[in-house]
mmCIF file of C-alpha atoms in Angstrom:
data_model
loop_
_atom_site.group_PDB
_atom_site.id
_atom_site.type_symbol
_atom_site.label_atom_id
_atom_site.label_comp_id
_atom_site.label_asym_id
_atom_site.label_seq_id
_atom_site.Cartn_x
_atom_site.Cartn_y
_atom_site.Cartn_z
ATOM 1 C CA UNK A 1 -4.740 69.710 -2.424
ATOM 2 C CA UNK A 2 -3.347 68.630 -5.683
ATOM 3 C CA UNK A 3 -1.259 65.529 -6.280
ATOM 4 C CA UNK A 4 1.437 65.316 -8.805
ATOM 5 C CA UNK A 5 0.030 62.776 -11.264
ATOM 6 C CA UNK A 6 1.654 62.749 -14.718
ATOM 7 C CA UNK A 7 -1.464 61.421 -16.447
ATOM 8 C CA UNK A 8 -3.684 64.055 -14.988
ATOM 9 C CA UNK A 9 -6.219 61.499 -13.796
ATOM 10 C CA UNK A 10 -7.667 61.192 -10.372
ATOM 11 C CA UNK A 11 -5.456 58.813 -8.423
ATOM 12 C CA UNK A 12 -8.245 56.790 -6.886
ATOM 13 C CA UNK A 13 -7.930 52.983 -6.790
ATOM 14 C CA UNK A 14 -10.380 52.349 -9.615
ATOM 15 C CA UNK A 15 -8.067 53.930 -12.171
ATOM 16 C CA UNK A 16 -5.110 51.697 -11.382
ATOM 17 C CA UNK A 17 -4.530 48.651 -13.532
ATOM 18 C CA UNK A 18 -3.979 45.225 -11.974
ATOM 19 C CA UNK A 19 -0.320 44.329 -11.617
ATOM 20 C CA UNK A 20 0.210 40.732 -10.423
ATOM 21 C CA UNK A 21 3.820 41.457 -9.497
ATOM 22 C CA UNK A 22 3.086 44.305 -7.170
ATOM 23 C CA UNK A 23 3.777 43.524 -3.529
ATOM 24 C CA UNK A 24 0.236 44.483 -2.556
ATOM 25 C CA UNK A 25 -1.385 41.766 -4.695
ATOM 26 C CA UNK A 26 0.997 38.824 -4.267
ATOM 27 C CA UNK A 27 0.322 36.350 -1.540
ATOM 28 C CA UNK A 28 3.503 35.300 0.148
ATOM 29 C CA UNK A 29 3.981 31.534 -0.203
ATOM 30 C CA UNK A 30 5.590 29.597 2.566
ATOM 31 C CA UNK A 31 8.972 28.185 1.545
ATOM 32 C CA UNK A 32 8.736 24.724 0.016
ATOM 33 C CA UNK A 33 10.651 22.087 1.884
ATOM 34 C CA UNK A 34 11.381 18.790 0.162
ATOM 35 C CA UNK A 35 9.158 15.978 1.318
ATOM 36 C CA UNK A 36 11.419 13.369 2.878
ATOM 37 C CA UNK A 37 8.701 10.681 2.684
ATOM 38 C CA UNK A 38 8.399 11.041 -1.105
ATOM 39 C CA UNK A 39 11.753 9.363 -1.745
ATOM 40 C CA UNK A 40 11.081 6.242 0.314
ATOM 41 C CA UNK A 41 8.797 4.539 -2.250
ATOM 42 C CA UNK A 42 11.255 4.507 -5.169
ATOM 43 C CA UNK A 43 14.058 3.457 -2.827
ATOM 44 C CA UNK A 44 12.071 0.474 -1.537
ATOM 45 C CA UNK A 45 11.094 -0.465 -5.102
ATOM 46 C CA UNK A 46 14.725 -0.355 -6.234
ATOM 47 C CA UNK A 47 15.824 -2.522 -3.302
ATOM 48 C CA UNK A 48 13.106 -5.092 -4.075
ATOM 49 C CA UNK A 49 14.119 -5.267 -7.752
ATOM 50 C CA UNK A 50 17.792 -5.727 -6.838
ATOM 51 C CA UNK A 51 16.926 -8.467 -4.324
ATOM 52 C CA UNK A 52 14.818 -10.326 -6.903
ATOM 53 C CA UNK A 53 17.674 -10.157 -9.427
ATOM 54 C CA UNK A 54 20.225 -11.411 -6.882
ATOM 55 C CA UNK A 55 17.978 -14.283 -5.767
ATOM 56 C CA UNK A 56 17.323 -15.220 -9.409
ATOM 57 C CA UNK A 57 21.049 -15.231 -10.203
ATOM 58 C CA UNK A 58 21.810 -17.420 -7.171
ATOM 59 C CA UNK A 59 19.064 -19.871 -8.143
ATOM 60 C CA UNK A 60 20.341 -20.024 -11.729
ATOM 61 C CA UNK A 61 23.951 -20.753 -10.759
ATOM 62 C CA UNK A 62 22.969 -23.325 -8.119
ATOM 63 C CA UNK A 63 20.747 -25.125 -10.628
ATOM 64 C CA UNK A 64 23.646 -25.244 -13.094
ATOM 65 C CA UNK A 65 25.903 -26.836 -10.512
ATOM 66 C CA UNK A 66 23.308 -29.417 -9.433
ATOM 67 C CA UNK A 67 22.594 -30.602 -12.957
ATOM 68 C CA UNK A 68 21.666 -34.291 -12.639
ATOM 69 C CA UNK A 69 22.188 -35.271 -16.251
ATOM 70 C CA UNK A 70 23.925 -38.554 -16.859
ATOM 71 C CA UNK A 71 27.259 -38.392 -18.621
ATOM 72 C CA UNK A 72 27.352 -39.867 -22.093
ATOM 73 C CA UNK A 73 28.577 -43.433 -21.941
ATOM 74 C CA UNK A 74 31.848 -44.004 -23.736
ATOM 75 C CA UNK A 75 31.715 -45.891 -26.995
ATOM 76 C CA UNK A 76 31.967 -49.634 -26.466
ATOM 77 C CA UNK A 77 34.623 -51.007 -28.827
ATOM 78 C CA UNK A 78 33.973 -54.611 -27.802
ATOM 79 C CA UNK A 79 30.563 -54.845 -29.483
ATOM 80 C CA UNK A 80 30.424 -58.169 -31.343
ATOM 81 C CA UNK A 81 28.510 -56.806 -34.322
ATOM 82 C CA UNK A 82 31.034 -54.042 -34.804
ATOM 83 C CA UNK A 83 33.927 -56.480 -34.544
ATOM 84 C CA UNK A 84 32.348 -58.687 -37.232
ATOM 85 C CA UNK A 85 31.982 -55.733 -39.576
ATOM 86 C CA UNK A 86 35.555 -54.625 -38.999
ATOM 87 C CA UNK A 87 36.973 -58.092 -39.729
ATOM 88 C CA UNK A 88 36.609 -57.901 -43.471
ATOM 89 C CA UNK A 89 39.180 -59.196 -45.861
ATOM 90 C CA UNK A 90 41.482 -56.813 -47.655
ATOM 91 C CA UNK A 91 40.887 -58.411 -51.036
ATOM 92 C CA UNK A 92 39.017 -56.634 -53.783
ATOM 93 C CA UNK A 93 38.113 -59.845 -55.592
ATOM 94 C CA UNK A 94 34.398 -60.353 -56.212
ATOM 95 C CA UNK A 95 34.333 -63.711 -54.392
ATOM 96 C CA UNK A 96 36.034 -62.214 -51.295
ATOM 97 C CA UNK A 97 33.587 -59.299 -51.172
ATOM 98 C CA UNK A 98 30.621 -61.656 -51.548
ATOM 99 C CA UNK A 99 31.941 -63.868 -48.731
ATOM 100 C CA UNK A 100 32.344 -60.789 -46.490
ATOM 101 C CA UNK A 101 28.769 -59.669 -47.177
ATOM 102 C CA UNK A 102 27.385 -63.136 -46.473
ATOM 103 C CA UNK A 103 29.436 -63.447 -43.277
ATOM 104 C CA UNK A 104 28.274 -60.105 -41.902
ATOM 105 C CA UNK A 105 25.234 -60.427 -39.630
ATOM 106 C CA UNK A 106 23.186 -57.223 -39.930
ATOM 107 C CA UNK A 107 20.151 -58.510 -37.996
ATOM 108 C CA UNK A 108 21.127 -57.022 -34.624
ATOM 109 C CA UNK A 109 22.849 -53.895 -35.847
ATOM 110 C CA UNK A 110 20.117 -51.625 -34.431
ATOM 111 C CA UNK A 111 19.688 -53.502 -31.144
ATOM 112 C CA UNK A 112 21.182 -50.611 -29.146
ATOM 113 C CA UNK A 113 18.581 -48.167 -30.424
ATOM 114 C CA UNK A 114 15.735 -48.287 -27.921
ATOM 115 C CA UNK A 115 12.429 -46.650 -28.692
#
């Protein structure tokens, strides 16, 4: 009984070369289904990050509204030292200027500056 082999070799299994794509050698793999539990971790992490950002923004805006800084006091125009400085004569004579300098009390000019 002769087989029709174009190479003329004996068709026993030892003469065949290994073919990984042949249906006899491939192991059928079960179909891969997506793991539904694998997407829960990133989703929880994203939700936590968003919550932290929202809580931080709320804290920031509430702290801006509850700012307890004192308003700057308006300038007091009735300060006696300032009134004495402003009441200078309009003359440019040397005697008038000297009288203005002598009349001006500069001792308490820095009394409002507290250290």
